[in-house]
PDB file of C-alpha atoms in Angstrom:
ATOM      1  CA  UNK B   1      -4.647  -2.772  20.816  1.00 41.00           C
ATOM      2  CA  UNK B   2      -2.704   0.309  19.859  1.00 40.00           C
ATOM      3  CA  UNK B   3       0.960   0.865  20.670  1.00 42.00           C
ATOM      4  CA  UNK B   4       2.481   4.265  20.117  1.00 39.00           C
ATOM      5  CA  UNK B   5       6.126   5.270  19.825  1.00 39.00           C
ATOM      6  CA  UNK B   6       6.975   8.916  19.342  1.00 36.00           C
ATOM      7  CA  UNK B   7      10.271  10.723  18.871  1.00 35.00           C
ATOM      8  CA  UNK B   8      10.505  14.441  18.072  1.00 34.00           C
ATOM      9  CA  UNK B   9      11.836  15.381  14.657  1.00 33.00           C
ATOM     10  CA  UNK B  10      12.254  19.014  13.580  1.00 30.00           C
ATOM     11  CA  UNK B  11      12.829  20.010   9.967  1.00 35.00           C
ATOM     12  CA  UNK B  12      12.721  23.234   8.005  1.00 33.00           C
ATOM     13  CA  UNK B  13      10.373  23.389   5.038  1.00 38.00           C
ATOM     14  CA  UNK B  14       9.618  25.566   2.063  1.00 35.00           C
ATOM     15  CA  UNK B  15       6.571  25.559  -0.179  1.00 39.00           C
ATOM     16  CA  UNK B  16       6.300  26.012  -3.936  1.00 37.00           C
ATOM     17  CA  UNK B  17       3.085  26.734  -5.844  1.00 36.00           C
ATOM     18  CA  UNK B  18       2.186  24.565  -8.874  1.00 35.00           C
ATOM     19  CA  UNK B  19      -1.245  25.529 -10.200  1.00 39.00           C
ATOM     20  CA  UNK B  20      -3.607  24.900  -7.287  1.00 42.00           C
ATOM     21  CA  UNK B  21      -1.191  22.624  -5.440  1.00 40.00           C
ATOM     22  CA  UNK B  22       1.136  23.639  -2.632  1.00 39.00           C
ATOM     23  CA  UNK B  23       4.164  21.388  -2.932  1.00 41.00           C
ATOM     24  CA  UNK B  24       6.314  21.257   0.183  1.00 40.00           C
ATOM     25  CA  UNK B  25       9.805  19.903   0.514  1.00 39.00           C
ATOM     26  CA  UNK B  26      12.304  19.907   3.346  1.00 40.00           C
ATOM     27  CA  UNK B  27      15.798  21.295   3.224  1.00 40.00           C
ATOM     28  CA  UNK B  28      16.975  17.709   3.473  1.00 51.00           C
ATOM     29  CA  UNK B  29      15.025  16.793   0.367  1.00 76.00           C
ATOM     30  CA  UNK B  30      12.899  14.130   2.073  1.00 93.00           C
ATOM     31  CA  UNK B  31       9.910  13.186  -0.069  1.00 96.00           C
ATOM     32  CA  UNK B  32       7.474  12.562   2.778  1.00 98.00           C
ATOM     33  CA  UNK B  33       8.662  15.057   5.363  1.00 97.00           C
ATOM     34  CA  UNK B  34       6.053  15.517   8.097  1.00 96.00           C
ATOM     35  CA  UNK B  35       3.331  13.469   6.383  1.00 98.00           C
ATOM     36  CA  UNK B  36       1.170  11.058   8.374  1.00 98.00           C
ATOM     37  CA  UNK B  37       0.860   7.826   6.386  1.00 98.00           C
ATOM     38  CA  UNK B  38      -1.046   4.645   7.153  1.00 98.00           C
ATOM     39  CA  UNK B  39       0.367   1.384   5.774  1.00 98.00           C
ATOM     40  CA  UNK B  40      -1.966  -1.614   5.573  1.00 98.00           C
ATOM     41  CA  UNK B  41      -0.173  -4.927   5.295  1.00 96.00           C
ATOM     42  CA  UNK B  42       2.922  -3.599   7.045  1.00 97.00           C
ATOM     43  CA  UNK B  43       4.133  -6.754   8.770  1.00 96.00           C
ATOM     44  CA  UNK B  44       6.379  -8.074   5.979  1.00 95.00           C
ATOM     45  CA  UNK B  45       7.413  -7.799   2.341  1.00 95.00           C
ATOM     46  CA  UNK B  46       6.506  -4.630   0.469  1.00 97.00           C
ATOM     47  CA  UNK B  47       4.611  -3.175   3.428  1.00 97.00           C
ATOM     48  CA  UNK B  48       7.519  -3.512   5.857  1.00 97.00           C
ATOM     49  CA  UNK B  49       9.949  -2.157   3.250  1.00 97.00           C
ATOM     50  CA  UNK B  50       7.594   0.781   2.713  1.00 98.00           C
ATOM     51  CA  UNK B  51       7.452   1.497   6.439  1.00 98.00           C
ATOM     52  CA  UNK B  52      11.234   1.723   6.605  1.00 98.00           C
ATOM     53  CA  UNK B  53      11.488   3.857   3.478  1.00 98.00           C
ATOM     54  CA  UNK B  54       8.634   6.235   4.362  1.00 98.00           C
ATOM     55  CA  UNK B  55      10.081   6.777   7.828  1.00 98.00           C
ATOM     56  CA  UNK B  56      13.513   7.456   6.331  1.00 97.00           C
ATOM     57  CA  UNK B  57      11.838   9.980   4.028  1.00 98.00           C
ATOM     58  CA  UNK B  58      10.418  11.854   7.027  1.00 98.00           C
ATOM     59  CA  UNK B  59       6.923  10.383   7.365  1.00 98.00           C
ATOM     60  CA  UNK B  60       5.101   9.567  10.576  1.00 98.00           C
ATOM     61  CA  UNK B  61       3.878   6.037   9.901  1.00 98.00           C
ATOM     62  CA  UNK B  62       0.922   4.092  11.233  1.00 98.00           C
ATOM     63  CA  UNK B  63       1.451   0.364  10.746  1.00 98.00           C
ATOM     64  CA  UNK B  64      -1.502  -1.991  10.302  1.00 98.00           C
ATOM     65  CA  UNK B  65      -1.451  -5.781   9.936  1.00 97.00           C
ATOM     66  CA  UNK B  66      -2.964  -8.813  11.612  1.00 96.00           C
ATOM     67  CA  UNK B  67       0.377  -9.942  13.066  1.00 95.00           C
ATOM     68  CA  UNK B  68       0.660  -7.531  15.982  1.00 96.00           C
ATOM     69  CA  UNK B  69       4.036  -8.751  17.215  1.00 95.00           C
ATOM     70  CA  UNK B  70       5.617  -8.036  13.834  1.00 97.00           C
ATOM     71  CA  UNK B  71       4.345  -4.487  13.440  1.00 97.00           C
ATOM     72  CA  UNK B  72       5.137  -3.801  17.091  1.00 97.00           C
ATOM     73  CA  UNK B  73       8.753  -4.875  16.516  1.00 98.00           C
ATOM     74  CA  UNK B  74       8.923  -2.805  13.329  1.00 98.00           C
ATOM     75  CA  UNK B  75       7.566   0.279  15.099  1.00 98.00           C
ATOM     76  CA  UNK B  76      10.210  -0.150  17.811  1.00 98.00           C
ATOM     77  CA  UNK B  77      12.910  -0.514  15.147  1.00 98.00           C
ATOM     78  CA  UNK B  78      11.806   2.706  13.470  1.00 98.00           C
ATOM     79  CA  UNK B  79      11.576   4.756  16.652  1.00 97.00           C
ATOM     80  CA  UNK B  80      15.016   3.521  17.680  1.00 97.00           C
ATOM     81  CA  UNK B  81      16.308   5.122  14.490  1.00 96.00           C
ATOM     82  CA  UNK B  82      14.630   8.439  15.360  1.00 96.00           C
ATOM     83  CA  UNK B  83      11.412   8.104  13.363  1.00 97.00           C
ATOM     84  CA  UNK B  84       7.821   8.465  14.542  1.00 97.00           C
ATOM     85  CA  UNK B  85       5.778   5.286  14.267  1.00 98.00           C
ATOM     86  CA  UNK B  86       2.781   3.559  15.809  1.00 97.00           C
ATOM     87  CA  UNK B  87       1.518  -0.016  15.500  1.00 98.00           C
ATOM     88  CA  UNK B  88      -2.178  -0.822  15.442  1.00 97.00           C
ATOM     89  CA  UNK B  89      -3.141  -4.431  14.727  1.00 97.00           C
ATOM     90  CA  UNK B  90      -6.132  -5.120  12.530  1.00 97.00           C
ATOM     91  CA  UNK B  91      -7.582  -7.043   9.591  1.00 97.00           C
ATOM     92  CA  UNK B  92      -8.463  -5.079   6.450  1.00 98.00           C
ATOM     93  CA  UNK B  93     -11.427  -7.394   5.802  1.00 97.00           C
ATOM     94  CA  UNK B  94     -13.067  -6.042   8.978  1.00 97.00           C
ATOM     95  CA  UNK B  95     -14.430  -2.494   8.585  1.00 97.00           C
ATOM     96  CA  UNK B  96     -14.338  -1.850  12.343  1.00 98.00           C
ATOM     97  CA  UNK B  97     -10.623  -2.715  12.450  1.00 98.00           C
ATOM     98  CA  UNK B  98      -9.844  -0.285   9.640  1.00 98.00           C
ATOM     99  CA  UNK B  99     -11.940   2.445  11.273  1.00 98.00           C
ATOM    100  CA  UNK B 100     -10.053   1.936  14.531  1.00 98.00           C
ATOM    101  CA  UNK B 101      -6.661   2.279  12.824  1.00 98.00           C
ATOM    102  CA  UNK B 102      -7.660   5.449  10.964  1.00 98.00           C
ATOM    103  CA  UNK B 103      -9.132   6.911  14.149  1.00 98.00           C
ATOM    104  CA  UNK B 104      -5.919   6.064  15.982  1.00 97.00           C
ATOM    105  CA  UNK B 105      -3.805   7.791  13.327  1.00 98.00           C
ATOM    106  CA  UNK B 106      -5.856  10.981  13.574  1.00 98.00           C
ATOM    107  CA  UNK B 107      -5.879  10.887  17.373  1.00 97.00           C
ATOM    108  CA  UNK B 108      -2.112  10.419  17.632  1.00 97.00           C
ATOM    109  CA  UNK B 109      -0.898  12.665  14.823  1.00 97.00           C
ATOM    110  CA  UNK B 110      -3.830  15.019  14.230  1.00 97.00           C
ATOM    111  CA  UNK B 111      -4.646  14.024  10.643  1.00 97.00           C
ATOM    112  CA  UNK B 112      -4.092  11.488   7.865  1.00 98.00           C
ATOM    113  CA  UNK B 113      -2.131  12.678   4.821  1.00 98.00           C
ATOM    114  CA  UNK B 114      -1.551   9.428   2.976  1.00 98.00           C
ATOM    115  CA  UNK B 115      -2.228   5.715   2.872  1.00 98.00           C
ATOM    116  CA  UNK B 116      -0.608   2.699   1.254  1.00 98.00           C
ATOM    117  CA  UNK B 117      -3.196  -0.071   0.947  1.00 98.00           C
ATOM    118  CA  UNK B 118      -0.898  -3.015   0.457  1.00 97.00           C
ATOM    119  CA  UNK B 119      -2.478  -5.972   2.294  1.00 92.00           C
ATOM    120  CA  UNK B 120      -2.807  -8.980   0.026  1.00 86.00           C
ATOM    121  CA  UNK B 121      -3.238 -12.719  -0.176  1.00 83.00           C
ATOM    122  CA  UNK B 122      -2.906 -14.979  -3.206  1.00 82.00           C
ATOM    123  CA  UNK B 123      -3.209 -18.508  -4.483  1.00 80.00           C
ATOM    124  CA  UNK B 124      -1.790 -19.956  -7.685  1.00 74.00           C
ATOM    125  CA  UNK B 125      -1.246 -23.182  -9.581  1.00 74.00           C
ATOM    126  CA  UNK B 126      -4.868 -24.118 -10.231  1.00 85.00           C
ATOM    127  CA  UNK B 127      -7.215 -23.446 -13.111  1.00 89.00           C
ATOM    128  CA  UNK B 128     -10.498 -21.619 -12.557  1.00 94.00           C
ATOM    129  CA  UNK B 129     -12.699 -24.715 -12.200  1.00 94.00           C
ATOM    130  CA  UNK B 130     -10.224 -26.192  -9.702  1.00 92.00           C
ATOM    131  CA  UNK B 131     -10.215 -23.196  -7.362  1.00 89.00           C
ATOM    132  CA  UNK B 132     -11.380 -23.873  -3.841  1.00 90.00           C
ATOM    133  CA  UNK B 133     -14.500 -21.835  -3.046  1.00 92.00           C
ATOM    134  CA  UNK B 134     -13.237 -20.753   0.369  1.00 93.00           C
ATOM    135  CA  UNK B 135      -9.931 -19.624  -1.142  1.00 91.00           C
ATOM    136  CA  UNK B 136     -11.804 -17.726  -3.868  1.00 93.00           C
ATOM    137  CA  UNK B 137     -13.773 -15.751  -1.297  1.00 94.00           C
ATOM    138  CA  UNK B 138     -10.724 -15.153   0.889  1.00 95.00           C
ATOM    139  CA  UNK B 139      -8.715 -13.752  -2.050  1.00 93.00           C
ATOM    140  CA  UNK B 140     -11.540 -11.351  -2.905  1.00 96.00           C
ATOM    141  CA  UNK B 141     -12.026 -10.349   0.728  1.00 96.00           C
ATOM    142  CA  UNK B 142      -8.387  -9.430   1.311  1.00 96.00           C
ATOM    143  CA  UNK B 143      -7.416  -7.952  -2.050  1.00 95.00           C
ATOM    144  CA  UNK B 144     -10.641  -6.213  -3.067  1.00 97.00           C
ATOM    145  CA  UNK B 145     -12.887  -5.783  -0.046  1.00 97.00           C
ATOM    146  CA  UNK B 146      -9.811  -4.859   2.000  1.00 97.00           C
ATOM    147  CA  UNK B 147      -9.001  -1.953  -0.328  1.00 98.00           C
ATOM    148  CA  UNK B 148     -12.667  -0.918  -0.339  1.00 98.00           C
ATOM    149  CA  UNK B 149     -12.775  -0.915   3.472  1.00 98.00           C
ATOM    150  CA  UNK B 150      -9.599   1.155   3.654  1.00 98.00           C
ATOM    151  CA  UNK B 151     -10.776   3.745   1.142  1.00 98.00           C
ATOM    152  CA  UNK B 152     -14.108   4.154   2.924  1.00 98.00           C
ATOM    153  CA  UNK B 153     -12.325   5.106   6.157  1.00 98.00           C
ATOM    154  CA  UNK B 154      -9.268   6.945   4.852  1.00 98.00           C
ATOM    155  CA  UNK B 155     -11.086   9.277   2.466  1.00 98.00           C
ATOM    156  CA  UNK B 156     -13.444  10.770   5.106  1.00 98.00           C
ATOM    157  CA  UNK B 157     -10.450  11.448   7.357  1.00 98.00           C
ATOM    158  CA  UNK B 158      -8.774  13.324   4.492  1.00 98.00           C
ATOM    159  CA  UNK B 159     -11.991  15.190   3.688  1.00 98.00           C
ATOM    160  CA  UNK B 160     -12.263  16.272   7.331  1.00 96.00           C
ATOM    161  CA  UNK B 161      -8.754  17.717   7.260  1.00 94.00           C
ATOM    162  CA  UNK B 162      -9.601  19.925   4.292  1.00 94.00           C
ATOM    163  CA  UNK B 163      -6.061  19.630   2.940  1.00 94.00           C
ATOM    164  CA  UNK B 164      -6.481  16.544   0.765  1.00 97.00           C
ATOM    165  CA  UNK B 165      -4.131  13.607   0.653  1.00 98.00           C
ATOM    166  CA  UNK B 166      -2.728  10.771  -1.409  1.00 98.00           C
ATOM    167  CA  UNK B 167      -3.649   7.083  -1.461  1.00 98.00           C
ATOM    168  CA  UNK B 168      -1.794   4.272  -3.189  1.00 98.00           C
ATOM    169  CA  UNK B 169      -3.437   0.881  -3.723  1.00 98.00           C
ATOM    170  CA  UNK B 170      -1.391  -2.185  -4.528  1.00 97.00           C
ATOM    171  CA  UNK B 171      -2.607  -3.970  -7.641  1.00 97.00           C
ATOM    172  CA  UNK B 172      -0.510  -6.355  -9.694  1.00 94.00           C
ATOM    173  CA  UNK B 173       0.516  -7.398 -13.162  1.00 92.00           C
ATOM    174  CA  UNK B 174      -2.370  -9.789 -12.561  1.00 87.00           C
ATOM    175  CA  UNK B 175      -4.536  -6.659 -12.642  1.00 93.00           C
ATOM    176  CA  UNK B 176      -3.884  -6.237 -16.356  1.00 93.00           C
ATOM    177  CA  UNK B 177      -3.271  -9.805 -17.548  1.00 90.00           C
ATOM    178  CA  UNK B 178      -3.636 -13.435 -16.528  1.00 90.00           C
ATOM    179  CA  UNK B 179      -0.323 -14.333 -14.928  1.00 83.00           C
ATOM    180  CA  UNK B 180      -0.648 -17.858 -13.583  1.00 77.00           C
ATOM    181  CA  UNK B 181      -2.095 -16.625 -10.308  1.00 82.00           C
ATOM    182  CA  UNK B 182      -5.575 -17.879  -9.457  1.00 90.00           C
ATOM    183  CA  UNK B 183      -8.596 -16.518 -11.320  1.00 89.00           C
ATOM    184  CA  UNK B 184      -9.792 -14.946  -8.069  1.00 92.00           C
ATOM    185  CA  UNK B 185      -6.535 -13.034  -7.668  1.00 93.00           C
ATOM    186  CA  UNK B 186      -6.588 -11.862 -11.285  1.00 94.00           C
ATOM    187  CA  UNK B 187     -10.182 -10.704 -10.882  1.00 95.00           C
ATOM    188  CA  UNK B 188      -9.516  -8.941  -7.578  1.00 96.00           C
ATOM    189  CA  UNK B 189      -6.465  -7.069  -8.835  1.00 97.00           C
ATOM    190  CA  UNK B 190      -8.332  -5.950 -11.976  1.00 97.00           C
ATOM    191  CA  UNK B 191     -11.053  -4.623  -9.686  1.00 97.00           C
ATOM    192  CA  UNK B 192      -8.540  -2.709  -7.554  1.00 98.00           C
ATOM    193  CA  UNK B 193      -7.624  -0.678 -10.629  1.00 98.00           C
ATOM    194  CA  UNK B 194     -11.306   0.097 -11.151  1.00 98.00           C
ATOM    195  CA  UNK B 195     -11.747   1.228  -7.551  1.00 98.00           C
ATOM    196  CA  UNK B 196      -8.660   3.393  -7.888  1.00 98.00           C
ATOM    197  CA  UNK B 197      -9.967   5.178 -10.972  1.00 98.00           C
ATOM    198  CA  UNK B 198     -13.425   5.648  -9.467  1.00 98.00           C
ATOM    199  CA  UNK B 199     -12.008   7.117  -6.272  1.00 98.00           C
ATOM    200  CA  UNK B 200      -9.640   9.405  -8.191  1.00 98.00           C
ATOM    201  CA  UNK B 201     -12.556  10.740 -10.219  1.00 98.00           C
ATOM    202  CA  UNK B 202     -14.821  11.186  -7.195  1.00 98.00           C
ATOM    203  CA  UNK B 203     -12.331  13.062  -5.010  1.00 98.00           C
ATOM    204  CA  UNK B 204     -10.029  14.936  -7.374  1.00 98.00           C
ATOM    205  CA  UNK B 205     -11.709  18.261  -6.571  1.00 97.00           C
ATOM    206  CA  UNK B 206     -11.124  17.582  -2.889  1.00 98.00           C
ATOM    207  CA  UNK B 207      -7.356  17.415  -3.492  1.00 98.00           C
ATOM    208  CA  UNK B 208      -7.292  13.694  -2.759  1.00 98.00           C
ATOM    209  CA  UNK B 209      -5.203  11.734  -5.224  1.00 98.00           C
ATOM    210  CA  UNK B 210      -5.657   7.980  -5.649  1.00 98.00           C
ATOM    211  CA  UNK B 211      -3.247   5.835  -7.662  1.00 98.00           C
ATOM    212  CA  UNK B 212      -2.364   2.175  -8.000  1.00 98.00           C
ATOM    213  CA  UNK B 213       0.813   0.198  -8.435  1.00 98.00           C
ATOM    214  CA  UNK B 214       0.802  -2.563 -11.043  1.00 97.00           C
ATOM    215  CA  UNK B 215       3.365  -4.698  -9.243  1.00 95.00           C
ATOM    216  CA  UNK B 216       5.299  -7.472 -10.930  1.00 93.00           C
ATOM    217  CA  UNK B 217       6.602 -10.595  -9.245  1.00 91.00           C
ATOM    218  CA  UNK B 218       8.290  -9.546  -6.004  1.00 94.00           C
ATOM    219  CA  UNK B 219      10.300 -11.643  -3.541  1.00 92.00           C
ATOM    220  CA  UNK B 220       7.975 -11.320  -0.585  1.00 90.00           C
ATOM    221  CA  UNK B 221       7.279 -13.885   2.103  1.00 86.00           C
ATOM    222  CA  UNK B 222       4.011 -14.775   0.375  1.00 78.00           C
ATOM    223  CA  UNK B 223       5.716 -15.172  -3.001  1.00 83.00           C
ATOM    224  CA  UNK B 224       8.309 -17.501  -1.509  1.00 87.00           C
ATOM    225  CA  UNK B 225       5.490 -19.640  -0.092  1.00 83.00           C
ATOM    226  CA  UNK B 226       3.792 -19.807  -3.506  1.00 77.00           C
ATOM    227  CA  UNK B 227       7.048 -20.775  -5.235  1.00 85.00           C
ATOM    228  CA  UNK B 228       7.788 -23.361  -2.574  1.00 89.00           C
ATOM    229  CA  UNK B 229       4.411 -24.977  -3.210  1.00 85.00           C
ATOM    230  CA  UNK B 230       4.738 -24.787  -7.010  1.00 82.00           C
ATOM    231  CA  UNK B 231       8.450 -24.455  -7.977  1.00 89.00           C
ATOM    232  CA  UNK B 232       7.738 -24.188 -11.703  1.00 83.00           C
ATOM    233  CA  UNK B 233       6.091 -20.833 -11.112  1.00 80.00           C
ATOM    234  CA  UNK B 234       9.417 -19.107 -10.374  1.00 88.00           C
ATOM    235  CA  UNK B 235      10.588 -19.429 -13.966  1.00 89.00           C
ATOM    236  CA  UNK B 236       7.149 -18.379 -15.190  1.00 83.00           C
ATOM    237  CA  UNK B 237       7.216 -15.241 -13.039  1.00 83.00           C
ATOM    238  CA  UNK B 238      10.748 -14.158 -13.951  1.00 90.00           C
ATOM    239  CA  UNK B 239      10.290 -14.871 -17.668  1.00 90.00           C
ATOM    240  CA  UNK B 240       7.434 -12.340 -17.821  1.00 87.00           C
ATOM    241  CA  UNK B 241       9.799  -9.508 -16.873  1.00 93.00           C
ATOM    242  CA  UNK B 242      11.940  -7.728 -19.425  1.00 95.00           C
ATOM    243  CA  UNK B 243      14.610  -7.657 -16.719  1.00 96.00           C
ATOM    244  CA  UNK B 244      14.262 -11.426 -16.209  1.00 95.00           C
ATOM    245  CA  UNK B 245      14.129 -11.160 -12.431  1.00 93.00           C
ATOM    246  CA  UNK B 246      11.820 -10.469  -9.528  1.00 93.00           C
ATOM    247  CA  UNK B 247      11.669  -7.155  -7.712  1.00 95.00           C
ATOM    248  CA  UNK B 248      12.984  -6.538  -4.230  1.00 94.00           C
ATOM    249  CA  UNK B 249      10.235  -5.194  -1.926  1.00 96.00           C
ATOM    250  CA  UNK B 250      12.137  -1.920  -1.477  1.00 96.00           C
ATOM    251  CA  UNK B 251      11.969  -1.249  -5.228  1.00 97.00           C
ATOM    252  CA  UNK B 252       8.182  -1.292  -5.089  1.00 97.00           C
ATOM    253  CA  UNK B 253       8.192   0.859  -1.960  1.00 98.00           C
ATOM    254  CA  UNK B 254      10.147   3.552  -3.826  1.00 98.00           C
ATOM    255  CA  UNK B 255       7.333   3.922  -6.364  1.00 98.00           C
ATOM    256  CA  UNK B 256       4.730   4.124  -3.606  1.00 98.00           C
ATOM    257  CA  UNK B 257       6.740   6.805  -1.809  1.00 98.00           C
ATOM    258  CA  UNK B 258       6.841   8.976  -4.917  1.00 98.00           C
ATOM    259  CA  UNK B 259       3.092   8.667  -5.476  1.00 98.00           C
ATOM    260  CA  UNK B 260       2.437   9.560  -1.840  1.00 98.00           C
ATOM    261  CA  UNK B 261       4.713  12.582  -2.041  1.00 98.00           C
ATOM    262  CA  UNK B 262       3.926  16.058  -3.329  1.00 97.00           C
ATOM    263  CA  UNK B 263       6.373  15.419  -6.158  1.00 97.00           C
ATOM    264  CA  UNK B 264       3.570  13.534  -7.926  1.00 98.00           C
ATOM    265  CA  UNK B 265       1.049  16.341  -7.338  1.00 98.00           C
ATOM    266  CA  UNK B 266      -0.537  16.116 -10.829  1.00 98.00           C
ATOM    267  CA  UNK B 267      -0.782  12.320 -10.876  1.00 98.00           C
ATOM    268  CA  UNK B 268      -4.087  10.683  -9.978  1.00 98.00           C
ATOM    269  CA  UNK B 269      -6.118   7.774 -11.298  1.00 98.00           C
ATOM    270  CA  UNK B 270      -2.966   6.196 -12.684  1.00 98.00           C
ATOM    271  CA  UNK B 271      -1.903   2.555 -12.780  1.00 97.00           C
ATOM    272  CA  UNK B 272       1.869   2.730 -12.451  1.00 97.00           C
ATOM    273  CA  UNK B 273       3.716  -0.352 -13.678  1.00 97.00           C
ATOM    274  CA  UNK B 274       6.455  -1.483 -11.288  1.00 97.00           C
ATOM    275  CA  UNK B 275       7.038  -4.796 -12.994  1.00 95.00           C
ATOM    276  CA  UNK B 276      10.483  -4.865 -14.586  1.00 96.00           C
ATOM    277  CA  UNK B 277       8.950  -4.265 -18.002  1.00 95.00           C
ATOM    278  CA  UNK B 278       6.413  -7.113 -17.916  1.00 93.00           C
ATOM    279  CA  UNK B 279       3.664  -4.905 -19.352  1.00 91.00           C
ATOM    280  CA  UNK B 280       5.986  -3.933 -22.227  1.00 91.00           C
ATOM    281  CA  UNK B 281       6.324  -7.496 -23.478  1.00 87.00           C
TER     282      UNK B 281
END
C-alpha cells in the first residue's frame, strides 16, 4: 500500500560547473534541495533521523520499511512541517517490494535522484560455531541481499532519468573489523563495501555515485535491544571509539546527507567512517 502526502515548496536555485558535474544549490543553502530520495529502513533509528534531516534539507523523501504504521506517521509528521514525503511499506529482502517502492517514487515525483539503503538487522554475543543457522541467513538476507535488491532497482531508475544520482549504503565498523557482532553480520557488512565499490565502478560514467558509510556503534532501537540482551556489549562498543561514546542517529544521517548531495560530487566508491574514530585505533 502506498500513501502519499504532498505539500508545495518553491525555492530559487543556481548551478555551478565543476568539471563535468553541474552542482546545484538553493539560496537557502539546503544540501538536498529538490532531490527525490528513497530511504530504506526508515521506520526508526538512523533511517528515521535521515528522513527528518533530508526533508529539512529540501528533499522529497520516499520512506520504505516493513512497519507501515511507523513510516505513515513519519510521513505525516514531515508533511505537517511543510515537506514532501510519501510512505510505501515493503521488505528489502523481497525484490518485488523494492521494485514497487522505486516505481512509486518515480510515479509520484517523476524521477529518483538518490537513495539511502539503511535497512539492517543484527545479532551478537555468540561465536561463529554457536550462530543459529536461521539467524545467519536472516542477517545476510537483510544486510546484503537487501542492499543488492535496492541497487538493482534504484540504478535502472537513475539510468532512465539520464541525469545520474547518488546512492549511500549503510555498512558498519563490522565491515572492516570483527567487532563482537555475529560472524554473519561482519561478513554481510564487509560484502556491502564490496557491492558499493563494484557499483561505483560500473556506473561512474553514467553519473551515478555509490558510497558507503562505515558506521560505528549507534544508539538505535536495534542497538538498545542487543545491549539489553547482552549488557556487557555496551562497554565493548563504546571502548572501540576514540570518543568513548556511541553516535546519535542524527550524526550518521548528516554524513549520508552530504554524500547524497552535490557537495560530494567527486566522491564515489568511498567507505566513509562515521564511527567516532574507531577505525583510527
